[in-house]
mmCIF file of C-alpha atoms and ligand atoms in Angstrom:
data_model
loop_
_atom_site.group_PDB
_atom_site.id
_atom_site.type_symbol
_atom_site.label_atom_id
_atom_site.label_comp_id
_atom_site.label_asym_id
_atom_site.label_seq_id
_atom_site.Cartn_x
_atom_site.Cartn_y
_atom_site.Cartn_z
ATOM 1 C CA MET A 1 0.001 0.105 0.019
ATOM 2 C CA LYS A 2 1.135 3.474 -0.694
ATOM 3 C CA VAL A 3 0.549 5.777 2.363
ATOM 4 C CA PHE A 4 0.982 9.611 2.429
ATOM 5 C CA ILE A 5 1.538 11.259 5.945
ATOM 6 C CA THR A 6 1.323 14.818 6.946
ATOM 7 C CA GLY A 7 3.381 15.600 10.284
ATOM 8 C CA GLY A 8 5.045 12.211 9.620
ATOM 9 C CA SER A 9 8.393 13.520 11.008
ATOM 10 C CA GLY A 10 7.117 14.097 14.398
ATOM 11 C CA PHE A 11 7.031 11.685 17.669
ATOM 12 C CA VAL A 12 3.912 9.671 16.311
ATOM 13 C CA GLY A 13 4.580 9.836 12.780
ATOM 14 C CA SER A 14 7.956 8.439 12.962
ATOM 15 C CA ASN A 15 6.708 5.650 15.061
ATOM 16 C CA LEU A 16 3.895 4.936 12.412
ATOM 17 C CA THR A 17 6.428 5.285 9.511
ATOM 18 C CA GLN A 18 8.745 2.540 11.118
ATOM 19 C CA ASP A 19 5.641 0.205 11.777
ATOM 20 C CA LEU A 20 4.071 0.765 8.309
ATOM 21 C CA SER A 21 7.610 0.194 6.617
ATOM 22 C CA ALA A 22 8.174 -2.894 8.592
ATOM 23 C CA LYS A 23 4.759 -4.384 7.047
ATOM 24 C CA GLY A 24 5.911 -3.644 3.535
ATOM 25 C CA HIS A 25 4.165 -0.420 2.954
ATOM 26 C CA GLN A 26 5.585 2.548 0.986
ATOM 27 C CA VAL A 27 5.542 5.816 2.972
ATOM 28 C CA SER A 28 5.640 9.323 1.612
ATOM 29 C CA ILE A 29 6.013 11.852 4.355
ATOM 30 C CA LEU A 30 5.165 15.658 3.913
ATOM 31 C CA THR A 31 7.526 17.924 5.834
ATOM 32 C CA ARG A 32 8.096 21.714 5.634
ATOM 33 C CA ARG A 33 11.718 21.471 5.604
ATOM 34 C CA ALA A 34 13.754 19.420 3.168
ATOM 35 C CA LYS A 35 15.367 16.420 4.970
ATOM 36 C CA SER A 36 17.569 13.679 3.853
ATOM 37 C CA ASN A 37 15.873 10.259 3.302
ATOM 38 C CA SER A 38 18.925 8.396 4.753
ATOM 39 C CA ASN A 39 17.377 8.420 8.291
ATOM 40 C CA LEU A 40 14.261 6.924 7.066
ATOM 41 C CA PRO A 41 13.426 3.176 6.830
ATOM 42 C CA ASN A 42 13.314 1.441 3.551
ATOM 43 C CA GLY A 43 10.605 2.346 1.404
ATOM 44 C CA ALA A 44 10.123 5.673 3.027
ATOM 45 C CA VAL A 45 10.661 8.953 1.227
ATOM 46 C CA TYR A 46 10.158 12.879 2.253
ATOM 47 C CA VAL A 47 7.952 14.939 0.080
ATOM 48 C CA THR A 48 8.918 18.893 0.702
ATOM 49 C CA GLY A 49 5.892 21.320 1.194
ATOM 50 C CA ASP A 50 3.993 23.376 3.609
ATOM 51 C CA PRO A 51 0.483 21.967 4.270
ATOM 52 C CA ASN A 52 -0.453 25.505 5.575
ATOM 53 C CA ALA A 53 -0.594 26.775 1.933
ATOM 54 C CA PRO A 54 -1.771 25.306 -1.202
ATOM 55 C CA GLY A 55 1.281 24.312 -3.386
ATOM 56 C CA PRO A 56 2.827 21.606 -5.667
ATOM 57 C CA TRP A 57 2.820 19.124 -2.559
ATOM 58 C CA GLN A 58 -0.986 18.802 -3.067
ATOM 59 C CA GLN A 59 -0.277 17.099 -6.537
ATOM 60 C CA ALA A 60 2.007 14.337 -4.637
ATOM 61 C CA ILE A 61 -0.898 12.880 -2.878
ATOM 62 C CA ALA A 62 -2.408 11.200 -6.250
ATOM 63 C CA GLY A 63 -1.525 7.500 -6.617
ATOM 64 C CA HIS A 64 -1.399 6.869 -2.913
ATOM 65 C CA ASP A 65 -4.156 4.685 -1.173
ATOM 66 C CA LEU A 66 -4.078 5.982 2.327
ATOM 67 C CA ILE A 67 -3.624 9.338 3.770
ATOM 68 C CA ILE A 68 -2.633 9.811 7.563
ATOM 69 C CA ASN A 69 -3.184 13.364 8.594
ATOM 70 C CA LEU A 70 -0.950 14.130 11.741
ATOM 71 C CA ALA A 71 0.337 17.765 11.155
ATOM 72 C CA GLY A 72 -0.012 20.182 13.889
ATOM 73 C CA ALA A 73 2.148 22.597 15.940
ATOM 74 C CA SER A 74 2.964 21.729 19.486
ATOM 75 C CA ILE A 75 0.261 22.539 22.250
ATOM 76 C CA PHE A 76 3.008 22.529 24.843
ATOM 77 C CA THR A 77 3.703 25.981 24.449
ATOM 78 C CA ARG A 78 2.333 29.278 26.261
ATOM 79 C CA TRP A 79 -1.081 30.023 24.754
ATOM 80 C CA SER A 80 -0.609 33.282 23.667
ATOM 81 C CA ALA A 81 -3.058 34.698 20.846
ATOM 82 C CA GLU A 82 -0.539 34.348 18.382
ATOM 83 C CA ASN A 83 0.374 30.639 19.641
ATOM 84 C CA LYS A 84 -3.276 29.839 19.899
ATOM 85 C CA GLN A 85 -3.668 30.993 16.210
ATOM 86 C CA LYS A 86 -0.812 28.779 15.129
ATOM 87 C CA ILE A 87 -2.028 25.663 16.948
ATOM 88 C CA ARG A 88 -5.574 26.133 15.057
ATOM 89 C CA ASP A 89 -4.152 27.107 11.630
ATOM 90 C CA SER A 90 -1.634 24.224 11.670
ATOM 91 C CA ARG A 91 -4.400 21.543 12.159
ATOM 92 C CA ILE A 92 -7.602 23.341 10.589
ATOM 93 C CA ASN A 93 -5.907 24.969 7.515
ATOM 94 C CA THR A 94 -3.562 22.280 6.831
ATOM 95 C CA THR A 95 -6.517 19.739 6.778
ATOM 96 C CA HIS A 96 -8.597 22.048 4.546
ATOM 97 C CA HIS A 97 -5.635 22.272 1.939
ATOM 98 C CA LEU A 98 -5.216 18.418 2.186
ATOM 99 C CA VAL A 99 -8.781 17.887 1.546
ATOM 100 C CA ASP A 100 -8.656 20.205 -1.333
ATOM 101 C CA ALA A 101 -5.704 18.252 -2.702
ATOM 102 C CA LEU A 102 -8.044 14.791 -2.523
ATOM 103 C CA ASP A 103 -10.621 16.942 -4.474
ATOM 104 C CA MET A 104 -7.908 17.869 -7.196
ATOM 105 C CA ALA A 105 -6.583 14.392 -7.682
ATOM 106 C CA PRO A 106 -8.105 12.600 -10.557
ATOM 107 C CA PRO A 107 -10.817 10.053 -9.398
ATOM 108 C CA GLU A 108 -9.021 7.125 -10.461
ATOM 109 C CA LYS A 109 -5.799 8.187 -8.601
ATOM 110 C CA ARG A 110 -7.596 9.492 -5.401
ATOM 111 C CA PRO A 111 -6.720 7.963 -2.094
ATOM 112 C CA GLN A 112 -9.729 5.977 -0.731
ATOM 113 C CA THR A 113 -9.093 6.592 2.911
ATOM 114 C CA LEU A 114 -8.081 9.485 5.116
ATOM 115 C CA LEU A 115 -7.183 8.633 8.701
ATOM 116 C CA SER A 116 -7.126 12.144 10.165
ATOM 117 C CA THR A 117 -6.071 13.226 13.857
ATOM 118 C CA SER A 118 -8.084 14.529 16.521
ATOM 119 C CA ALA A 119 -7.526 14.386 20.311
ATOM 120 C CA VAL A 120 -9.763 13.665 23.369
ATOM 121 C CA GLY A 121 -9.491 17.213 24.128
ATOM 122 C CA TYR A 122 -12.343 17.329 21.845
ATOM 123 C CA TYR A 123 -14.653 16.491 24.750
ATOM 124 C CA GLY A 124 -13.554 19.626 27.104
ATOM 125 C CA ASP A 125 -13.858 19.072 30.859
ATOM 126 C CA HIS A 126 -16.368 16.343 32.018
ATOM 127 C CA GLY A 127 -15.132 15.520 35.585
ATOM 128 C CA ASP A 128 -15.825 11.769 36.162
ATOM 129 C CA GLU A 129 -18.304 10.905 33.352
ATOM 130 C CA ILE A 130 -17.326 8.271 30.915
ATOM 131 C CA LEU A 131 -16.913 9.728 27.259
ATOM 132 C CA THR A 132 -17.658 7.696 24.120
ATOM 133 C CA GLU A 133 -17.584 8.600 20.568
ATOM 134 C CA GLU A 134 -21.062 9.716 21.197
ATOM 135 C CA THR A 135 -20.543 12.553 23.703
ATOM 136 C CA PRO A 136 -20.740 15.868 22.174
ATOM 137 C CA ALA A 137 -17.826 18.336 21.799
ATOM 138 C CA GLY A 138 -16.958 20.474 24.629
ATOM 139 C CA ASP A 139 -16.639 24.246 24.579
ATOM 140 C CA ASP A 140 -13.004 25.275 25.613
ATOM 141 C CA PHE A 141 -10.230 26.166 23.218
ATOM 142 C CA LEU A 142 -8.800 22.703 22.293
ATOM 143 C CA ALA A 143 -12.341 21.266 22.018
ATOM 144 C CA ARG A 144 -13.269 23.921 19.640
ATOM 145 C CA VAL A 145 -9.897 23.266 17.623
ATOM 146 C CA ALA A 146 -10.715 19.571 17.702
ATOM 147 C CA LEU A 147 -14.291 20.077 16.331
ATOM 148 C CA ALA A 148 -13.211 22.291 13.478
ATOM 149 C CA TRP A 149 -10.297 19.794 12.652
ATOM 150 C CA GLU A 150 -12.684 16.937 12.419
ATOM 151 C CA GLY A 151 -15.257 19.075 10.382
ATOM 152 C CA GLU A 152 -12.546 19.898 7.804
ATOM 153 C CA ALA A 153 -11.377 16.096 7.532
ATOM 154 C CA GLU A 154 -15.090 15.098 7.197
ATOM 155 C CA ARG A 155 -15.471 17.221 3.975
ATOM 156 C CA ALA A 156 -13.492 14.322 2.230
ATOM 157 C CA THR A 157 -16.640 12.275 2.628
ATOM 158 C CA ASN A 158 -18.255 14.121 -0.091
ATOM 159 C CA LEU A 159 -15.608 12.957 -2.299
ATOM 160 C CA GLY A 160 -16.468 9.467 -1.764
ATOM 161 C CA VAL A 161 -13.369 9.121 0.651
ATOM 162 C CA ARG A 162 -13.632 7.109 3.640
ATOM 163 C CA VAL A 163 -12.789 9.274 6.821
ATOM 164 C CA VAL A 164 -11.861 8.167 10.215
ATOM 165 C CA CYS A 165 -11.073 10.809 12.897
ATOM 166 C CA CYS A 166 -8.712 9.208 15.411
ATOM 167 C CA ARG A 167 -9.055 11.068 18.787
ATOM 168 C CA PHE A 168 -5.624 10.349 20.343
ATOM 169 C CA GLY A 169 -5.245 10.092 24.272
ATOM 170 C CA ILE A 170 -1.815 11.261 25.447
ATOM 171 C CA VAL A 171 0.622 8.921 23.574
ATOM 172 C CA LEU A 172 3.194 7.142 25.646
ATOM 173 C CA GLY A 173 6.539 6.209 23.900
ATOM 174 C CA SER A 174 9.967 6.219 24.082
ATOM 175 C CA LYS A 175 10.943 8.932 22.063
ATOM 176 C CA GLY A 176 9.132 11.725 22.574
ATOM 177 C CA GLY A 177 5.703 12.921 23.772
ATOM 178 C CA ALA A 178 4.598 13.478 27.381
ATOM 179 C CA LEU A 179 6.852 11.072 29.033
ATOM 180 C CA SER A 180 10.054 12.541 27.811
ATOM 181 C CA LYS A 181 8.981 15.663 29.473
ATOM 182 C CA MET A 182 8.065 13.917 32.782
ATOM 183 C CA LEU A 183 10.865 11.408 33.148
ATOM 184 C CA PRO A 184 13.412 13.967 34.023
ATOM 185 C CA LEU A 185 11.512 15.319 37.064
ATOM 186 C CA PHE A 186 10.788 11.605 38.144
ATOM 187 C CA LYS A 187 14.337 10.331 37.812
ATOM 188 C CA PHE A 188 15.330 13.105 40.264
ATOM 189 C CA GLY A 189 12.624 12.090 42.578
ATOM 190 C CA LEU A 190 10.524 15.248 42.195
ATOM 191 C CA GLY A 191 7.490 13.497 40.465
ATOM 192 C CA SER A 192 4.346 14.377 42.204
ATOM 193 C CA PRO A 193 0.818 14.519 41.413
ATOM 194 C CA LEU A 194 -0.519 17.729 39.835
ATOM 195 C CA GLY A 195 -3.281 19.722 41.432
ATOM 196 C CA HIS A 196 -5.578 17.391 43.316
ATOM 197 C CA GLY A 197 -4.447 14.425 41.103
ATOM 198 C CA ARG A 198 -7.972 13.149 40.599
ATOM 199 C CA GLN A 199 -8.077 14.375 37.104
ATOM 200 C CA TRP A 200 -8.108 11.397 34.224
ATOM 201 C CA PHE A 201 -5.169 10.671 32.177
ATOM 202 C CA PRO A 202 -6.403 9.092 28.975
ATOM 203 C CA TRP A 203 -3.297 7.295 27.767
ATOM 204 C CA ILE A 204 -2.262 4.996 24.856
ATOM 205 C CA HIS A 205 0.914 3.016 24.121
ATOM 206 C CA GLU A 206 2.477 3.909 20.955
ATOM 207 C CA LYS A 207 2.706 0.416 19.865
ATOM 208 C CA ASP A 208 -1.195 0.110 20.367
ATOM 209 C CA LEU A 209 -1.643 3.458 18.313
ATOM 210 C CA ALA A 210 0.385 1.877 15.372
ATOM 211 C CA GLY A 211 -1.777 -1.327 15.856
ATOM 212 C CA ILE A 212 -4.780 0.735 15.781
ATOM 213 C CA PHE A 213 -3.952 2.415 12.414
ATOM 214 C CA SER A 214 -3.427 -1.059 11.031
ATOM 215 C CA PHE A 215 -6.729 -2.448 12.347
ATOM 216 C CA LEU A 216 -8.593 0.662 10.916
ATOM 217 C CA VAL A 217 -6.922 0.042 7.589
ATOM 218 C CA GLU A 218 -8.405 -3.505 7.648
ATOM 219 C CA SER A 219 -11.762 -2.500 8.860
ATOM 220 C CA PRO A 220 -13.269 -0.564 6.192
ATOM 221 C CA GLU A 221 -16.728 -0.477 8.008
ATOM 222 C CA ILE A 222 -15.394 1.930 10.665
ATOM 223 C CA VAL A 223 -15.986 5.523 9.820
ATOM 224 C CA GLY A 224 -16.276 8.819 11.777
ATOM 225 C CA PRO A 225 -14.728 9.393 15.226
ATOM 226 C CA VAL A 226 -12.581 6.556 16.922
ATOM 227 C CA ASN A 227 -11.309 6.990 20.573
ATOM 228 C CA CYS A 228 -7.818 5.961 20.290
ATOM 229 C CA VAL A 229 -7.172 5.454 24.393
ATOM 230 C CA SER A 230 -6.335 2.488 26.304
ATOM 231 C CA PRO A 231 -9.344 0.745 27.790
ATOM 232 C CA ASN A 232 -8.070 0.992 31.514
ATOM 233 C CA GLN A 233 -7.983 4.926 32.314
ATOM 234 C CA VAL A 234 -6.057 6.199 35.462
ATOM 235 C CA THR A 235 -6.050 9.410 37.237
ATOM 236 C CA ASN A 236 -3.120 11.845 37.237
ATOM 237 C CA THR A 237 -2.046 10.283 40.976
ATOM 238 C CA ASP A 238 -2.283 6.747 39.524
ATOM 239 C CA LEU A 239 0.066 7.696 36.621
ATOM 240 C CA THR A 240 2.611 9.487 39.027
ATOM 241 C CA GLN A 241 2.586 6.279 41.384
ATOM 242 C CA ALA A 242 3.030 3.831 38.540
ATOM 243 C CA LEU A 243 5.957 6.170 36.886
ATOM 244 C CA ALA A 244 7.924 6.426 40.279
ATOM 245 C CA LEU A 245 7.400 2.445 41.061
ATOM 246 C CA GLU A 246 8.698 1.735 37.540
ATOM 247 C CA LEU A 247 11.678 4.217 38.075
ATOM 248 C CA GLY A 248 12.522 2.941 41.597
ATOM 249 C CA LYS A 249 11.972 6.519 43.019
ATOM 250 C CA LYS A 250 9.517 7.817 45.668
ATOM 251 C CA VAL A 251 6.571 10.155 44.926
ATOM 252 C CA PHE A 252 7.458 13.633 45.826
ATOM 253 C CA PRO A 253 5.345 14.022 49.049
ATOM 254 C CA LEU A 254 3.477 17.307 48.001
ATOM 255 C CA ASN A 255 1.061 17.591 45.046
ATOM 256 C CA VAL A 256 2.183 20.423 42.663
ATOM 257 C CA PRO A 257 -0.470 23.196 43.510
ATOM 258 C CA ALA A 258 -2.648 24.180 40.851
ATOM 259 C CA PHE A 259 -2.259 27.839 41.144
ATOM 260 C CA VAL A 260 1.454 27.403 40.714
ATOM 261 C CA LEU A 261 0.896 25.576 37.434
ATOM 262 C CA LYS A 262 -1.556 28.258 36.376
ATOM 263 C CA ILE A 263 1.078 31.031 37.058
ATOM 264 C CA VAL A 264 3.840 29.321 35.315
ATOM 265 C CA MET A 265 1.837 27.940 32.242
ATOM 266 C CA GLY A 266 -1.121 30.151 31.914
ATOM 267 C CA GLU A 267 -4.000 28.773 30.150
ATOM 268 C CA MET A 268 -2.133 25.824 28.796
ATOM 269 C CA SER A 269 -2.025 24.295 32.376
ATOM 270 C CA SER A 270 -5.543 23.186 31.811
ATOM 271 C CA ILE A 271 -4.009 20.299 29.912
ATOM 272 C CA LEU A 272 -2.397 19.068 32.991
ATOM 273 C CA LEU A 273 -5.136 19.944 35.483
ATOM 274 C CA LYS A 274 -8.155 18.600 33.518
ATOM 275 C CA GLY A 275 -8.587 15.336 31.985
ATOM 276 C CA GLN A 276 -11.125 13.138 30.116
ATOM 277 C CA ARG A 277 -12.311 9.721 31.286
ATOM 278 C CA VAL A 278 -12.586 8.145 27.795
ATOM 279 C CA ALA A 279 -13.774 4.867 26.645
ATOM 280 C CA PRO A 280 -12.488 3.182 23.331
ATOM 281 C CA ASN A 281 -16.020 2.050 22.705
ATOM 282 C CA LYS A 282 -15.795 1.619 18.863
ATOM 283 C CA LEU A 283 -12.555 -0.293 18.965
ATOM 284 C CA ASN A 284 -13.756 -2.661 21.612
ATOM 285 C CA LYS A 285 -17.080 -3.222 19.678
ATOM 286 C CA ALA A 286 -14.961 -3.851 16.440
ATOM 287 C CA GLY A 287 -12.774 -6.345 18.269
ATOM 288 C CA TYR A 288 -9.355 -4.414 18.410
ATOM 289 C CA GLN A 289 -7.116 -6.438 20.965
ATOM 290 C CA PHE A 290 -4.984 -3.925 22.904
ATOM 291 C CA THR A 291 -1.204 -5.111 23.437
ATOM 292 C CA PHE A 292 -1.086 -2.847 26.495
ATOM 293 C CA SER A 293 -4.341 -2.297 28.370
ATOM 294 C CA ASP A 294 -2.350 -1.909 31.719
ATOM 295 C CA LEU A 295 -0.410 1.039 32.683
ATOM 296 C CA ASN A 296 2.239 -0.694 34.450
ATOM 297 C CA ALA A 297 2.971 -2.955 31.736
ATOM 298 C CA ALA A 298 3.054 -0.195 29.241
ATOM 299 C CA LEU A 299 5.538 1.905 31.275
ATOM 300 C CA GLN A 300 7.773 -1.169 31.778
ATOM 301 C CA ASP A 301 7.812 -1.644 28.133
ATOM 302 C CA ILE A 302 8.835 1.975 27.354
ATOM 303 C CA ILE A 303 11.037 2.739 30.094
ATOM 304 C CA ARG A 304 13.016 -0.666 30.161
HETATM 305 N N1 LIG B 1 1.659 13.148 21.124
HETATM 306 C C1 LIG B 1 0.379 12.990 21.752
HETATM 307 O O1 LIG B 1 0.320 12.591 23.046
HETATM 308 C C2 LIG B 1 -0.928 13.490 21.049
HETATM 309 C C3 LIG B 1 -2.019 13.655 21.721
HETATM 310 C C4 LIG B 1 -3.075 13.959 21.133
HETATM 311 C C5 LIG B 1 -3.276 14.465 19.841
HETATM 312 N N2 LIG B 1 -2.044 14.424 19.142
HETATM 313 C C6 LIG B 1 -1.821 14.934 17.912
HETATM 314 O O2 LIG B 1 -1.175 13.982 16.889
HETATM 315 C C7 LIG B 1 -0.554 14.712 15.973
HETATM 316 C C8 LIG B 1 0.866 14.282 16.072
HETATM 317 O O3 LIG B 1 1.542 14.404 17.383
HETATM 318 P P1 LIG B 1 3.056 14.477 17.794
HETATM 319 O O4 LIG B 1 3.153 14.275 19.043
HETATM 320 O O5 LIG B 1 3.828 13.417 16.758
HETATM 321 O O6 LIG B 1 3.415 15.790 17.299
HETATM 322 P P2 LIG B 1 5.027 16.399 16.839
HETATM 323 O O7 LIG B 1 6.173 15.415 17.345
HETATM 324 O O8 LIG B 1 5.101 17.719 17.505
HETATM 325 O O9 LIG B 1 4.998 16.348 15.418
HETATM 326 C C9 LIG B 1 4.004 17.142 14.642
HETATM 327 C C10 LIG B 1 4.344 17.179 13.009
HETATM 328 O O10 LIG B 1 3.542 18.297 12.549
HETATM 329 C C11 LIG B 1 4.320 19.196 11.683
HETATM 330 N N3 LIG B 1 4.031 20.405 12.132
HETATM 331 C C12 LIG B 1 4.718 21.121 13.256
HETATM 332 N N4 LIG B 1 4.221 22.415 13.076
HETATM 333 C C13 LIG B 1 3.648 22.503 12.158
HETATM 334 C C14 LIG B 1 2.926 23.705 11.608
HETATM 335 N N5 LIG B 1 2.910 24.949 12.217
HETATM 336 N N6 LIG B 1 2.368 23.704 10.309
HETATM 337 C C15 LIG B 1 2.367 22.204 9.772
HETATM 338 N N7 LIG B 1 2.893 21.273 10.363
HETATM 339 C C16 LIG B 1 3.467 21.388 11.300
HETATM 340 C C17 LIG B 1 5.785 18.894 11.810
HETATM 341 O O11 LIG B 1 6.258 18.178 10.506
HETATM 342 P P3 LIG B 1 7.484 19.038 9.807
HETATM 343 O O12 LIG B 1 8.147 19.990 10.699
HETATM 344 O O13 LIG B 1 8.306 17.899 9.403
HETATM 345 O O14 LIG B 1 6.684 19.745 8.730
HETATM 346 C C18 LIG B 1 5.743 17.550 12.856
HETATM 347 O O15 LIG B 1 6.359 16.460 12.285
HETATM 348 C C19 LIG B 1 -0.660 16.176 16.363
HETATM 349 O O16 LIG B 1 -1.562 16.906 15.530
HETATM 350 C C20 LIG B 1 -1.185 16.278 17.717
HETATM 351 O O17 LIG B 1 -1.852 17.339 18.167
HETATM 352 C C21 LIG B 1 -0.809 13.909 19.861
#
């Protein structure tokens, strides 16, 4: 299969590229800055272009079978008006131009499936309520971004393209993402729960995310939103204790007060202080078998 990935050079995209290449697929990675193909696995190549604007890159998607849309500027930054605009545009405008590119492709060469990214931030803050794909969108900044991001991807259904919006939980992996930011503190024995610590932490192991993408490719009946999270959700305190245990460290005896995080990080602290209790209902119903449904086993696999 020929796969075209936007944002394929990042943490999730690199892992997916490895997995897809190992399964014998040809992968084209759209990147804004020209990069050497020599670091890529066999069968993978970079295509240079900026998905924030229309351009020749749009012609490169014709002839691929599958599009995976991961592009997006990091949300781990101070949410100034300028950075919020970048977070929005790098997801919504890029997806808009990607779907325009699908429209421009000759029908016989048009990719038939779009697996687009979204995030469990779609739901906003619901406390302890269990959230399924049926739960409506929230109304905070990330929820509004996710709703519009999915809306742009869904436009491709009008072209006869199958669209799945993968609502990622927090991806745990060895080469980046949230864990790489948390581990240094824990290694110094400074890991402690954030705020009251009862907020939910919807996580997914990177190997399961790759497994879910393969499963979705092989399950053409699945369309629309899909919660990509482990079935056993934990709280921030559970995560803190599991990480400390895995590293052989003690949990720092004081929670980090919410007001400190709010002063240091501003509005972005809401990512750490609020969480979603998300259930992977569609994947469970479709029979996806998680490799890592237990957090301790997942951390053991990643850290060791
Ligand atoms: N990691 C998680 O826990 C998590 C959770 C929920 C949702 N997600 C979503 O999943 C996607 C991939 O996440 P990731 O962790 O792999 O992110 P990442 O490591 O930051 O990679 C993001 C990719 O997007 C591209 N990108 C960055 N800024 C951009 C901009 N301003 N305009 C267009 N493209 C830009 C980059 O490609 P080039 O620099 O090569 O162009 C990069 O490879 C993101 O959309 C993210 O919001 C991730």
